[in-house]
XYZ file of C-alpha atoms in Angstrom:
640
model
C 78.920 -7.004 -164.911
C 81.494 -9.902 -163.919
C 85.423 -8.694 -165.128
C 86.133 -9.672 -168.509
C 89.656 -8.824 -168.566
C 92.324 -7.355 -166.469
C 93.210 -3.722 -167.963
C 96.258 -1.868 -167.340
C 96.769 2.189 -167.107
C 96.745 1.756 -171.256
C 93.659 -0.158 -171.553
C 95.465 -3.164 -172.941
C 94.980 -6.485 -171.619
C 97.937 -7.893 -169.193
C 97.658 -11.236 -168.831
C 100.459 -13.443 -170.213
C 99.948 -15.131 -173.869
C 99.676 -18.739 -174.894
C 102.388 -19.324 -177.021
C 104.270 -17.992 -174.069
C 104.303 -21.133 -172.200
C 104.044 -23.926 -175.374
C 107.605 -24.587 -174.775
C 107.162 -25.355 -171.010
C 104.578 -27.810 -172.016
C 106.891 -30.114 -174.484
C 105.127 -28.321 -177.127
C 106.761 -26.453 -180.250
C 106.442 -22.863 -179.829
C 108.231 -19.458 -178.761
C 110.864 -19.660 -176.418
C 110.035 -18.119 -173.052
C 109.677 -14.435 -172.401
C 109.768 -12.005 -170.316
C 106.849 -10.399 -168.428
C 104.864 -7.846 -169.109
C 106.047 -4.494 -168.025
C 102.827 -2.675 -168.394
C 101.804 -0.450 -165.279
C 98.282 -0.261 -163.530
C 96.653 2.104 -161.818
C 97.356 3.238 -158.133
C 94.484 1.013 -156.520
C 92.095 3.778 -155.504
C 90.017 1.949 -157.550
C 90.001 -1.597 -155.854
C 92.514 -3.216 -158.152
C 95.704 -4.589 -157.200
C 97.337 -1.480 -158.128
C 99.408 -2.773 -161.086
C 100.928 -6.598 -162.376
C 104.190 -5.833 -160.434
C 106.240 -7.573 -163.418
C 109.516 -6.160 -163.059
C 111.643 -6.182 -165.440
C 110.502 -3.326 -167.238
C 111.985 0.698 -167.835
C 111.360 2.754 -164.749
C 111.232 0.271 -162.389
C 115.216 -0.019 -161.390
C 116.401 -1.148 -158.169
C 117.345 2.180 -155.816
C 120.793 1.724 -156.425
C 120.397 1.820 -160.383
C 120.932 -1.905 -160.918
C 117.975 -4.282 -162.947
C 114.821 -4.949 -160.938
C 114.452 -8.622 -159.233
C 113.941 -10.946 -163.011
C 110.910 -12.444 -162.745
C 109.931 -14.837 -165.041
C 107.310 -16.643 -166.458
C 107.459 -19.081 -163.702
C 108.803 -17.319 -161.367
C 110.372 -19.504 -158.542
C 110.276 -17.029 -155.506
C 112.279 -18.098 -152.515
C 114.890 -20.148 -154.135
C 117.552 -18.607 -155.857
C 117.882 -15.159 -157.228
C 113.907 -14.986 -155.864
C 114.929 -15.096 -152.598
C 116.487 -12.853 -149.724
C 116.630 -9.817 -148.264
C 117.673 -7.391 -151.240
C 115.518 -9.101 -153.527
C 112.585 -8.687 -151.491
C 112.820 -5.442 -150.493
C 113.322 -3.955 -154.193
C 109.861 -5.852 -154.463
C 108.933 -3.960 -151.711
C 109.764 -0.760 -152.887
C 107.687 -1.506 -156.432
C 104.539 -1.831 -154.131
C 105.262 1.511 -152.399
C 105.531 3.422 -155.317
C 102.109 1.546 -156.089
C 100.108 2.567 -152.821
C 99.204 5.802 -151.942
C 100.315 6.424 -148.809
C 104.249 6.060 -147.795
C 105.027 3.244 -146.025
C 108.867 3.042 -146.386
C 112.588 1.117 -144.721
C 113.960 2.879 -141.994
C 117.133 1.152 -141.313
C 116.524 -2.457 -140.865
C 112.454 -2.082 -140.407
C 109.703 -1.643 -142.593
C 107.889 1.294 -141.517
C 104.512 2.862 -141.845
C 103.361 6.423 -142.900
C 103.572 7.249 -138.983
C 107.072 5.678 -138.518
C 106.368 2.491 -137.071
C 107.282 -0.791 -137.693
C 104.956 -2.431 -139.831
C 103.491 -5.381 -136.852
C 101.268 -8.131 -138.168
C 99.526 -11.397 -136.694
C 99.616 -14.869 -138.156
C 97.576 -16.963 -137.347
C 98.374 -21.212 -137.049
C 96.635 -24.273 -135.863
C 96.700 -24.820 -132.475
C 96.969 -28.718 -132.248
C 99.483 -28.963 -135.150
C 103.120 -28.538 -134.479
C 104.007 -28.782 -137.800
C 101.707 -25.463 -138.368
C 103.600 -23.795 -135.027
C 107.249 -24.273 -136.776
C 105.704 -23.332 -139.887
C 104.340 -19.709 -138.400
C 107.689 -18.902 -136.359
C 109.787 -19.807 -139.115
C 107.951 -17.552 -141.152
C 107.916 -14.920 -138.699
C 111.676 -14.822 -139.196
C 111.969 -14.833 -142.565
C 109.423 -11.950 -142.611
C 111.816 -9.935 -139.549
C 114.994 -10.473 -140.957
C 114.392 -10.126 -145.155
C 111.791 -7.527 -144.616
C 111.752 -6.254 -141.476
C 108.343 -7.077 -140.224
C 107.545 -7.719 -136.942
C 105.221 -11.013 -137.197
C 103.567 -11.743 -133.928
C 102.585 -16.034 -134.278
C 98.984 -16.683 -132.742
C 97.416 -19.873 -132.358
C 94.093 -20.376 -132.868
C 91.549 -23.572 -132.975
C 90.828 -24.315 -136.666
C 86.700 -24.577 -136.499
C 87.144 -21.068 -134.847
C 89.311 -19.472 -137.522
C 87.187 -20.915 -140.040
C 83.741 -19.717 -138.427
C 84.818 -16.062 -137.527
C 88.046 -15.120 -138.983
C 88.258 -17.051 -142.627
C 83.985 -16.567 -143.662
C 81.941 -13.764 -143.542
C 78.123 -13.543 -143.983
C 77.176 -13.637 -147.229
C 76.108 -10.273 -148.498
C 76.863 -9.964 -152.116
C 77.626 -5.923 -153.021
C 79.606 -4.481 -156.278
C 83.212 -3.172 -156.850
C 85.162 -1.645 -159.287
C 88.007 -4.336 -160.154
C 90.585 -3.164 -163.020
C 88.341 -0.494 -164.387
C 85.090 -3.189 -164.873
C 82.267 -3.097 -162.370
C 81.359 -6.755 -161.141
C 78.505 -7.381 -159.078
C 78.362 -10.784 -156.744
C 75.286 -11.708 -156.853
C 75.570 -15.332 -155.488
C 77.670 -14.102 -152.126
C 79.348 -17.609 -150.402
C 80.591 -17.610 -146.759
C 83.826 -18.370 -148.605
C 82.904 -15.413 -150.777
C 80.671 -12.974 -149.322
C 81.240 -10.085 -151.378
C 83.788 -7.483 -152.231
C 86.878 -6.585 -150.103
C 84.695 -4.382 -147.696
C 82.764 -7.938 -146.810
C 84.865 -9.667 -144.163
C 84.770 -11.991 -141.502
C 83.758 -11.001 -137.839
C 87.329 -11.115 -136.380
C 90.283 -8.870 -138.324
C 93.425 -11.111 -139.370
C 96.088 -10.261 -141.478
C 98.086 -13.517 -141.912
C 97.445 -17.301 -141.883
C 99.050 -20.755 -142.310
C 95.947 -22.568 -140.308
C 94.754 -23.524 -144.112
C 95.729 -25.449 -147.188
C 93.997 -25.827 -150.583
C 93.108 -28.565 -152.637
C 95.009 -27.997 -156.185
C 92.801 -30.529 -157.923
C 95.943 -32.341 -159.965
C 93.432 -34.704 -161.625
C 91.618 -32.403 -163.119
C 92.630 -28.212 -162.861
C 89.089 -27.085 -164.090
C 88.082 -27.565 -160.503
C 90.754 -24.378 -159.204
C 87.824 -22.417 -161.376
C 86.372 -22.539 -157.643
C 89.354 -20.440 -156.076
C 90.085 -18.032 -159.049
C 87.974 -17.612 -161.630
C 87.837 -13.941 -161.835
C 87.365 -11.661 -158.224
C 83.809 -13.745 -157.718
C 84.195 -17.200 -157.718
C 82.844 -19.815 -155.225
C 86.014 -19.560 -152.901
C 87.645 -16.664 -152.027
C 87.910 -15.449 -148.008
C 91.391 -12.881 -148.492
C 89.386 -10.966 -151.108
C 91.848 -11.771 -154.401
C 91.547 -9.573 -157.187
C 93.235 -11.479 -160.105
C 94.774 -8.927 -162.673
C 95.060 -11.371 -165.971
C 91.951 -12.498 -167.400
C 91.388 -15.340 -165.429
C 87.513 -15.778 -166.582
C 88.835 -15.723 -170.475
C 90.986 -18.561 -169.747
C 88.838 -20.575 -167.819
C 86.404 -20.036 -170.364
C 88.820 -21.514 -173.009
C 89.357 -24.095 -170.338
C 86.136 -25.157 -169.990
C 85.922 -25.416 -173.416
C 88.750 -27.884 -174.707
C 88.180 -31.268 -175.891
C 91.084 -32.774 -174.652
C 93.965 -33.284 -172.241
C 96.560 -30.779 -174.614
C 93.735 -28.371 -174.758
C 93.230 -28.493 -170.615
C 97.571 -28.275 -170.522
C 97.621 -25.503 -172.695
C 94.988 -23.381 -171.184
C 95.947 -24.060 -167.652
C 99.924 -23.232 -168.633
C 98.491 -20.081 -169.186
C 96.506 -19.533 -165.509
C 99.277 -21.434 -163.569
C 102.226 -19.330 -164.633
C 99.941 -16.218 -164.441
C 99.025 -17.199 -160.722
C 102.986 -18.276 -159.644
C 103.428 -14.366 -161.065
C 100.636 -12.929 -158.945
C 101.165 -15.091 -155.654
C 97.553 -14.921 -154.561
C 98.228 -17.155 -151.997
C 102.073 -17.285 -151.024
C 102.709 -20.572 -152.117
C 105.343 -22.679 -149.848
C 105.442 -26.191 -150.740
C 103.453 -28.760 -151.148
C 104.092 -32.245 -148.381
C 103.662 -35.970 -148.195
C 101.242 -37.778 -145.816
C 104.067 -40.182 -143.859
C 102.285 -43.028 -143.300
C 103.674 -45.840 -141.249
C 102.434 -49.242 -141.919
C 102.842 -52.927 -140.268
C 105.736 -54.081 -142.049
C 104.026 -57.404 -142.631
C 101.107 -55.688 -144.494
C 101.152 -55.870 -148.269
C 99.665 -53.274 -150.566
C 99.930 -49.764 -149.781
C 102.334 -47.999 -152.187
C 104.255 -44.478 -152.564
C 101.206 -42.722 -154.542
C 98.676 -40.524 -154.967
C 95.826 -43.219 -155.242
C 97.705 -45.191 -152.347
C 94.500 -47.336 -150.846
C 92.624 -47.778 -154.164
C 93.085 -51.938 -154.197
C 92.701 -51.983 -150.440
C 90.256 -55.191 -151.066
C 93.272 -56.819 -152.400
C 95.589 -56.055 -149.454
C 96.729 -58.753 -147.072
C 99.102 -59.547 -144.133
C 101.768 -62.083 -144.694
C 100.397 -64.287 -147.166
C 97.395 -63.785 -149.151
C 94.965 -65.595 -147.670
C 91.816 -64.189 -145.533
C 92.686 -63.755 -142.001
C 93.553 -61.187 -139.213
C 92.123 -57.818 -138.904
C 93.316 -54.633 -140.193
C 93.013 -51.936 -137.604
C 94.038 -47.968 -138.358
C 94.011 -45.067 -135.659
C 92.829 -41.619 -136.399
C 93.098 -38.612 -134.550
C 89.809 -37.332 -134.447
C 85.761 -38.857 -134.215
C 83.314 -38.554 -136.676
C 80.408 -36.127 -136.448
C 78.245 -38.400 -139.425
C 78.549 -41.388 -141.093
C 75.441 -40.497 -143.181
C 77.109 -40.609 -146.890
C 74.660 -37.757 -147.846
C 75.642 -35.557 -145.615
C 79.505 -36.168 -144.542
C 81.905 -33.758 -145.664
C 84.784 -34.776 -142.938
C 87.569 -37.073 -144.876
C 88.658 -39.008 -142.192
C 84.593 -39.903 -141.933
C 84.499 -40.784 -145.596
C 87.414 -43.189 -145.084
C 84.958 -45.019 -142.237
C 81.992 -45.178 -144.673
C 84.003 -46.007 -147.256
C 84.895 -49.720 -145.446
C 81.718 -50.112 -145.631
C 80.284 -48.680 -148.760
C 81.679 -48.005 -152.117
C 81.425 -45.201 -154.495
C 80.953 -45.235 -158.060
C 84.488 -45.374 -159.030
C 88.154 -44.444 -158.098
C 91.607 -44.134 -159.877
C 94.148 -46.518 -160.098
C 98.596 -45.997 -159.588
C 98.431 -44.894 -162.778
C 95.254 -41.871 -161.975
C 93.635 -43.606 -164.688
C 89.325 -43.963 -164.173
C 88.808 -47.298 -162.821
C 85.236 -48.626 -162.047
C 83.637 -49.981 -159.096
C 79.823 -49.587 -159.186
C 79.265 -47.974 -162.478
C 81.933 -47.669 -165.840
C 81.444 -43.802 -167.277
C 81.541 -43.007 -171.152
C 81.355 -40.586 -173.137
C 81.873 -39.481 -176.805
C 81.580 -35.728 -176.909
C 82.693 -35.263 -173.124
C 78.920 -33.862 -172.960
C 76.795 -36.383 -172.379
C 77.930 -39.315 -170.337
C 76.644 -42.511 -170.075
C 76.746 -44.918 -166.761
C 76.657 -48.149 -167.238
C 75.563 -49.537 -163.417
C 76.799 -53.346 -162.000
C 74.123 -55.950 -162.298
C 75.731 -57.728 -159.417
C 74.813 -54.796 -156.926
C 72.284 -55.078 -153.967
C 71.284 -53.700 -151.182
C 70.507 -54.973 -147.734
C 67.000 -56.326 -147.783
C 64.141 -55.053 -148.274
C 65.653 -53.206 -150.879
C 66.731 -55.682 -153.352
C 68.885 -55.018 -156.141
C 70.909 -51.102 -157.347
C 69.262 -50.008 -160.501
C 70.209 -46.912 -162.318
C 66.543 -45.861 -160.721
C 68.116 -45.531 -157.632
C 71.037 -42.608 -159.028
C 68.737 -40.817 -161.151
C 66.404 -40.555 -158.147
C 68.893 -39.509 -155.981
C 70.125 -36.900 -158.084
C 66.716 -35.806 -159.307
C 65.221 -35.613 -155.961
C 67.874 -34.704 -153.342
C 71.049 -33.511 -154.895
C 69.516 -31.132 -157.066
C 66.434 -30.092 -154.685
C 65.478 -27.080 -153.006
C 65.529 -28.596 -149.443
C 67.505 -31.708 -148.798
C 70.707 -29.577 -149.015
C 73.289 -32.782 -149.500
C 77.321 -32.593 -149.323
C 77.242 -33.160 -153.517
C 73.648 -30.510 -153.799
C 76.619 -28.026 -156.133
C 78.111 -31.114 -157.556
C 74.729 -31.567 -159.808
C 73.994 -27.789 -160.782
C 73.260 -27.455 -164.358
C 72.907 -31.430 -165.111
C 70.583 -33.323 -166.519
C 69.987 -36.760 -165.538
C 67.764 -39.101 -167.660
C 67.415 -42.897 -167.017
C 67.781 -44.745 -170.218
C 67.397 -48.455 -169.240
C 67.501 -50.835 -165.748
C 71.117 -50.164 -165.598
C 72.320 -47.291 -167.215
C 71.382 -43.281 -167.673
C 72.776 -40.601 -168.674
C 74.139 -36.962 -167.436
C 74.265 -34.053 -169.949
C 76.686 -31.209 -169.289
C 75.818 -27.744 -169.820
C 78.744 -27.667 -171.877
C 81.673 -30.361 -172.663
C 84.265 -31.496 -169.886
C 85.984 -34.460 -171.127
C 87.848 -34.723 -167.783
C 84.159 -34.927 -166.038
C 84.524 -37.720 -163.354
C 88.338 -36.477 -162.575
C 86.473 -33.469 -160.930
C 84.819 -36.068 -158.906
C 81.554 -34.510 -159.194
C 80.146 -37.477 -160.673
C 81.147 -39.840 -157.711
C 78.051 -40.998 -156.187
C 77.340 -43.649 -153.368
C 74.575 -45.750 -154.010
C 71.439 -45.155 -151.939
C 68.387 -46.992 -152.074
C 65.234 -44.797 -152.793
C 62.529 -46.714 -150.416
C 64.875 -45.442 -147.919
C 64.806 -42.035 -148.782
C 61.725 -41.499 -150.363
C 59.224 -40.592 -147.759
C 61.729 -37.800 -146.577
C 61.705 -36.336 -149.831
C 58.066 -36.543 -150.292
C 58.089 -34.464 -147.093
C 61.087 -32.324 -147.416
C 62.326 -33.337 -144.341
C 66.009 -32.801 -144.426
C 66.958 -32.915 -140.233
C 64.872 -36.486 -141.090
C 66.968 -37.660 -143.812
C 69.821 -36.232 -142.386
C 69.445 -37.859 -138.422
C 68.281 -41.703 -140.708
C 69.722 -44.458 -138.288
C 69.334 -46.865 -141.557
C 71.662 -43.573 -143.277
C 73.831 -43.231 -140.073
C 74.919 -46.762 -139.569
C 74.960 -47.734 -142.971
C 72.107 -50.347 -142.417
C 71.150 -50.649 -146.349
C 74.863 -51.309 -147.793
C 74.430 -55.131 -148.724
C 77.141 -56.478 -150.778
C 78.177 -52.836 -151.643
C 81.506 -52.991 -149.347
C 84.194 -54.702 -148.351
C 83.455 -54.911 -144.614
C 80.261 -54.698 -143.244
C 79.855 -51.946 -140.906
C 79.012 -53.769 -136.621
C 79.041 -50.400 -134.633
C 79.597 -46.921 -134.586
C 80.819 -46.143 -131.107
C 80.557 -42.339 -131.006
C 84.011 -40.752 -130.257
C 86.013 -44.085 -130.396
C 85.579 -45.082 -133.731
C 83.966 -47.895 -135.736
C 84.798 -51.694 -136.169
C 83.850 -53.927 -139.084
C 83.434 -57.660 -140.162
C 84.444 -59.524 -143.260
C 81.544 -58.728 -146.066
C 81.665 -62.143 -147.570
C 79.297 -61.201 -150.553
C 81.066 -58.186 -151.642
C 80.093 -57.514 -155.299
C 84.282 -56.861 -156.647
C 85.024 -60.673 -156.339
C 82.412 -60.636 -159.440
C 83.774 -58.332 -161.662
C 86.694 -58.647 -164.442
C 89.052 -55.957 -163.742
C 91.676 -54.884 -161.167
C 94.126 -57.384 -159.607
C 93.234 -61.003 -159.178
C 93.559 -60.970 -155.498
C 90.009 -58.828 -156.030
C 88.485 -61.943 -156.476
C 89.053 -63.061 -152.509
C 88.932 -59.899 -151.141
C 88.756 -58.594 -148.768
C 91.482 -60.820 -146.860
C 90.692 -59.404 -143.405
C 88.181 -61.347 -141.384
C 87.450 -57.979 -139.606
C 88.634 -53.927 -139.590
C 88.187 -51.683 -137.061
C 89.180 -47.572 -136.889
C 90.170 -46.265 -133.832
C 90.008 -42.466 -132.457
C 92.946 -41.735 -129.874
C 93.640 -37.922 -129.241
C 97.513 -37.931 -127.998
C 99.706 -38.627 -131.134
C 102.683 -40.573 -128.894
C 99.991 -42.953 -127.915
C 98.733 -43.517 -131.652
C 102.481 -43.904 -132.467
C 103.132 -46.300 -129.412
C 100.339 -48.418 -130.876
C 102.465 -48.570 -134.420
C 105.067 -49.834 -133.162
C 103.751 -52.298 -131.235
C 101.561 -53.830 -133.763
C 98.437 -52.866 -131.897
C 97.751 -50.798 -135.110
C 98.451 -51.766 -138.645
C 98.495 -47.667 -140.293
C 99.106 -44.233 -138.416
C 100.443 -40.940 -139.469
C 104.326 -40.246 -139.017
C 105.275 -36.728 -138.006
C 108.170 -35.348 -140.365
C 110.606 -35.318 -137.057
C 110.045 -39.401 -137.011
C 110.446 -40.131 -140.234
C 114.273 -41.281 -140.539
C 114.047 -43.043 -136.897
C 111.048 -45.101 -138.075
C 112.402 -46.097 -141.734
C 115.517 -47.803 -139.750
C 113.056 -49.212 -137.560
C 112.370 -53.136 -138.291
C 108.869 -53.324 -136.552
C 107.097 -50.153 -139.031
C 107.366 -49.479 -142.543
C 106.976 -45.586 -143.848
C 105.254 -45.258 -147.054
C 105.283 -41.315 -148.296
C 102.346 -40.918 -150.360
C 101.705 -37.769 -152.140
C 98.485 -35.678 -151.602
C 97.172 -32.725 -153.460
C 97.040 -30.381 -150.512
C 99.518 -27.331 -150.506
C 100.777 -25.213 -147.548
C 100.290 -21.823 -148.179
C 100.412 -18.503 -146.114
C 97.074 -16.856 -147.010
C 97.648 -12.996 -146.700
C 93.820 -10.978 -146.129
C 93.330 -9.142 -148.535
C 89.777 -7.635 -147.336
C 89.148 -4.697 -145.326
C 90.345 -6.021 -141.975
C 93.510 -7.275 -143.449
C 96.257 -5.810 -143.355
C 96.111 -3.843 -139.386
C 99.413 -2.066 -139.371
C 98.592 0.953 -140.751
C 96.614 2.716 -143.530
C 96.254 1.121 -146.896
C 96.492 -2.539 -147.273
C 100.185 -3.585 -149.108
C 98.665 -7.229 -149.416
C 96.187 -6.272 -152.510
C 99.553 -5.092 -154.421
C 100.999 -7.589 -156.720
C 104.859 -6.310 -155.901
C 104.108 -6.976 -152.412
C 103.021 -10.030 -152.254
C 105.602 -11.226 -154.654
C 107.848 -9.407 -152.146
C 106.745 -11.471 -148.969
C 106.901 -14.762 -151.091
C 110.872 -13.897 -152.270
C 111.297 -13.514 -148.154
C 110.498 -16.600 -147.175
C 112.953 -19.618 -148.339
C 111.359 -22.669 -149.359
C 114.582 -25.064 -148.978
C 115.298 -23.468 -145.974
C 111.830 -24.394 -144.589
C 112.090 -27.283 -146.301
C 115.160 -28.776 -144.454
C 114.321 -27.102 -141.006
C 111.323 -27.529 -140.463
C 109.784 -30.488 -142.635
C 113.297 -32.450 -142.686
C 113.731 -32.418 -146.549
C 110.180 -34.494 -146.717
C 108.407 -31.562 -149.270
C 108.977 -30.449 -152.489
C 109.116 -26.502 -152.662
C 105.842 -25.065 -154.516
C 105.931 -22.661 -157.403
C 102.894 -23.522 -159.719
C 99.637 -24.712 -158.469
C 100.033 -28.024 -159.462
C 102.191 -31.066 -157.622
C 105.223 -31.782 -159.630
C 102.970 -35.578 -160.005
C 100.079 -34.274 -161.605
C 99.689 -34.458 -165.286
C 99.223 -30.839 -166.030
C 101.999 -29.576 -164.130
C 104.115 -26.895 -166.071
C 107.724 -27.414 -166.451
C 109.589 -25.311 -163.852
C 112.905 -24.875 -165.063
């Protein structure tokens, strides 16, 4: 049976209340309170060995003063939350927790056998953002809690393949008292804590995780209950994460979604699964003759109605990215730098605007009960011949047929569990939920590229998936018509791909958007270009050879004085994190693993200071992270 709720030594449910956390939405309700001082058990029996709260009688500081005050949104390393008293008191919460006696002797944390406690972290090896990152850390972590953190680099395909998945082989444990079984085992979640990848690790930075601002019903993926889809360090959450998400899934509207998720944020800042740092801004530097791109979130969404100089069609926009794409099949990409070359070539059903409102391309979405949905497909849409004109035949089939097969294994195969798809006339059908989601397409599961189904349809009438997947129509987007702004002209493996002007391109048709959608695109050609070394991708900036490259933070104030580039920051839903293993071949310092207790990991976050990273190492270009939501999103909670 999956956990129900998260029990403490009394049997009483722990996780924090809803009227709690009304106030930190702008809603009337209870001021904000203090924690929860309830104790767990002493995690013999695979929970996290209780909430680690503070606050609360019995758990005083050694020298008789209060306990570190953490509060309902706790802001660990800023502040009172941060430093070398305040984590070590943490500390000493999780020692009483564990069962064996790992302890400070002098200046160093210690281990039952009286040595300092040595761990790894791990950080990407061609990022040297990630390498200041991990030594910073490693100093925080030596001087606040006497740890001695050895920095590894490591290539991020191989931490991912042997360190960060295991093979999937499902089991049972005993989580808070409940027994849950996982029966649908994930290389991102292969089973209990005793599952693991093939190499031991205890620390890493070589990872970020989407937080899903547009819609927070997606994080459902990361921590809905000890088995959800995504979990490699083995969290045990010890609030009742599946309640809430339940309730979640449930509401009917955007103050439902806030109030629910007020709940699971503040209860995550409290339990740090992850030790959350801060969350950064892509630095983009752009010609400074190029009008369009803008200091947000959905930065790129007009890029029809971009232009150099004056807007008329002309020139060529040309980006640089650092690595080659393994597919340009849309069915089967899952690379985002790929889905940026497609996408010059081939639009998907719809984006969001600079206000992350739902804005159409190929298809407007409805709905009155946030159940069933209706799409309501172009009629100005075609493919390249033979295939004529899109019809809403040609997304039901594709759903019907490949993403919700057996065989054909697609990028969006989980996107479509659970939904029906019925075609209700030549351009329009509708999806029905398996239960209501009102913020539907903000999960982007609904985003579909069109595909045409005489392409596809004698590989499905054969289950051949290497066939569908290896398509050179599907791999050099031969069937995209007026479905584009450029028109894809090759695919030069490992150097990138270059473009010409697609002068039937269905938006110049439509009603909405800007009015410069009506011309667009004004670039007579694009082109994307791979180059490895980052000064030569930076060179090409600044000599106009390229119109868009990344800026590392250590550029940033050179470039914005600089007449020949402008820097855009544009804010992105990816956080930097340092992911602490809580499986069996975490934690290789000693017996015991101190990462599954709550006190501890609160104790490493409160060691590592975010405005001192901040400032050192990202220049002041970050905004310190204490909920799981970007400070731009919506459904962020209130912080102060």
């Amino acid at each position: 049976m999956r956990q129900q709720h998260c029990r403490s030594g009394s049997d009483k449910e722990t996780y924090i209340g809803r009227r709690r956390w009304l106030s930190a939405l702008g809603v009337a309700g209870a001021a904000t309170l203090a924690g929860c001082s309830d104790r767990g058990g002493d995690g013999g029996d695979g929970s996290d060995g209780g909430d680690g709260r503070g606050g609360g009688a019995g758990n005083g500081r050694s020298d008789g003063t209060d306990t570190p005050e953490v509060g309902d949104f706790p802001q660990f390393g800023v502040d009172d939350l941060y430093g070398a008293e305040t984590a070590r008191d943490l500390a000493r919460q999780a020692f009483e927790r564990s069962e064996y006696d790992y302890a400070f002797d002098g200046g160093d944390l210690v281990t039952p056998e009286g040595e300092q406690v040595t761990l790894d972290i791990y950080y990407r090896a061609e990022r040297e953002l990630s390498r200041l990152t991990a030594e910073f850390i490693a100093r925080e972590l030596g001087s606040n809690l006497g740890i001695d953190v050895v920095v590894e680099a490591i290539d991020g395909a191989r931490f991912n393949n042997e360190y960060w998945t295991g093979d999937p082989e499902g089991g049972a444990d005993t989580v808070n008292g409940e027994e849950i079984e996982w029966t649908n085992p994930t290389p991102q979640n292969p089973g209990p804590r005793s599952v693991t990848g093939d190499e031991p690790w205890d620390m890493s930075i070589v990872f970020g995780l989407n937080t899903h601002p547009l819609n927070p019903l997606m994080n459902e993926l990361f921590f809905d209950g000890a088995n959800p889809f995504y979990n490699p360090v083995g969290y045990y959450p010890q609030f009742d994460a599946q309640g809430l998400f339940q309730e979640a899934r449930q509401a009917t509207s955007r103050d439902d979604l806030r109030e629910s998720f007020a709940e699971i944020f503040g209860n995550l800042a409290r339990e740090q699964p992850y030790i959350t740092l801060l969350f950064s801004d892509d630095l983009v530097g752009y010609n400074p003759d190029l009008e369009g791109p803008i200091e947000n979130f959905s930065n790129g969404w007009d890029l029809p109605a971009w232009y150099e100089g004056e807007p008329t069609v002309s020139g060529s926009y040309d980006t640089v990215t650092s690595a080659g794409f393994r597919t340009l099949n849309p069915l089967y990409n899952t690379e985002s730098h790929a889905g940026v070359a497609i996408g010059r070539a081939l639009d998907r059903g719809y984006t969001f605007d600079e206000s992350q409102e739902y804005f159409p391309l190929l298809y407007d979405m409805s709905t009155e009960d946030g159940e069933v949905w209706t799409f309501d497909v172009r009629e100005n849409l075609r493919f390249s011949e033979p295939y004529g004109q899109v019809t809403a035949e040609d997304f039901v089939y594709l759903v019907e047929e490949l993403h919700q097969s057996d065989w054909a294994n697609t990028a969006s195969s989980s996107d479509w569990d659970g939904v029906e798809v019925e075609q209700t006339g030549e351009f329009e059908f509708q999806a029905t939920l398996e239960s209501p989601n009102p913020l539907w397409p903000r999960t982007y599961d609904p985003l579909l590229y069109p595909i045409p189904r005489d392409l596809v349809e004698p590989y499905v009438e054969e289950e051949d998936a290497s066939g569908l997947e290896q398509d050179e129509g599907l791999l050099e987007l031969g069937f995209t018509g007026n479905l584009g702004a450029f028109e894809l002209e090759a695919w030069n493996r490992g150097s990138g791909t270059e473009y010409v002007r697609n002068d039937e391109y269905y938006l110049r048709d439509i009603d909405e958007g800007p009015d410069l959608f009506s011309e667009g695109p004004l670039f007579e050609a694009a082109s994307i270009s791979v180059v490895e070394e980052r000064e030569s991708r930076l060179r090409a900036l600044e000599t106009g050879e390229t119109d868009s490259a990344a800026i590392p933070p250590e550029r940033y104030e050179s470039y914005s004085d600089s007449d020949n580039v402008t820097v855009r920051r544009v804010p992105t839903p990816y956080n930097t994190i340092l992911s602490v293993n809580q499986r069996s071949n975490g934690w290789n310092a000693g017996p015991g693993n101190l990462f599954r207790l709550v006190p501890f990991r609160q104790a490493l976050a409160a060691a590592i200071g975010k405005r001192e990273l901040i400032d050192g190492v990202y220049h002041g270009l970050a905004e310190p992270q204490f909920t799981w939501q970007p400070r731009w999103s919506e459904f962020s909670p209130a912080d102060d």
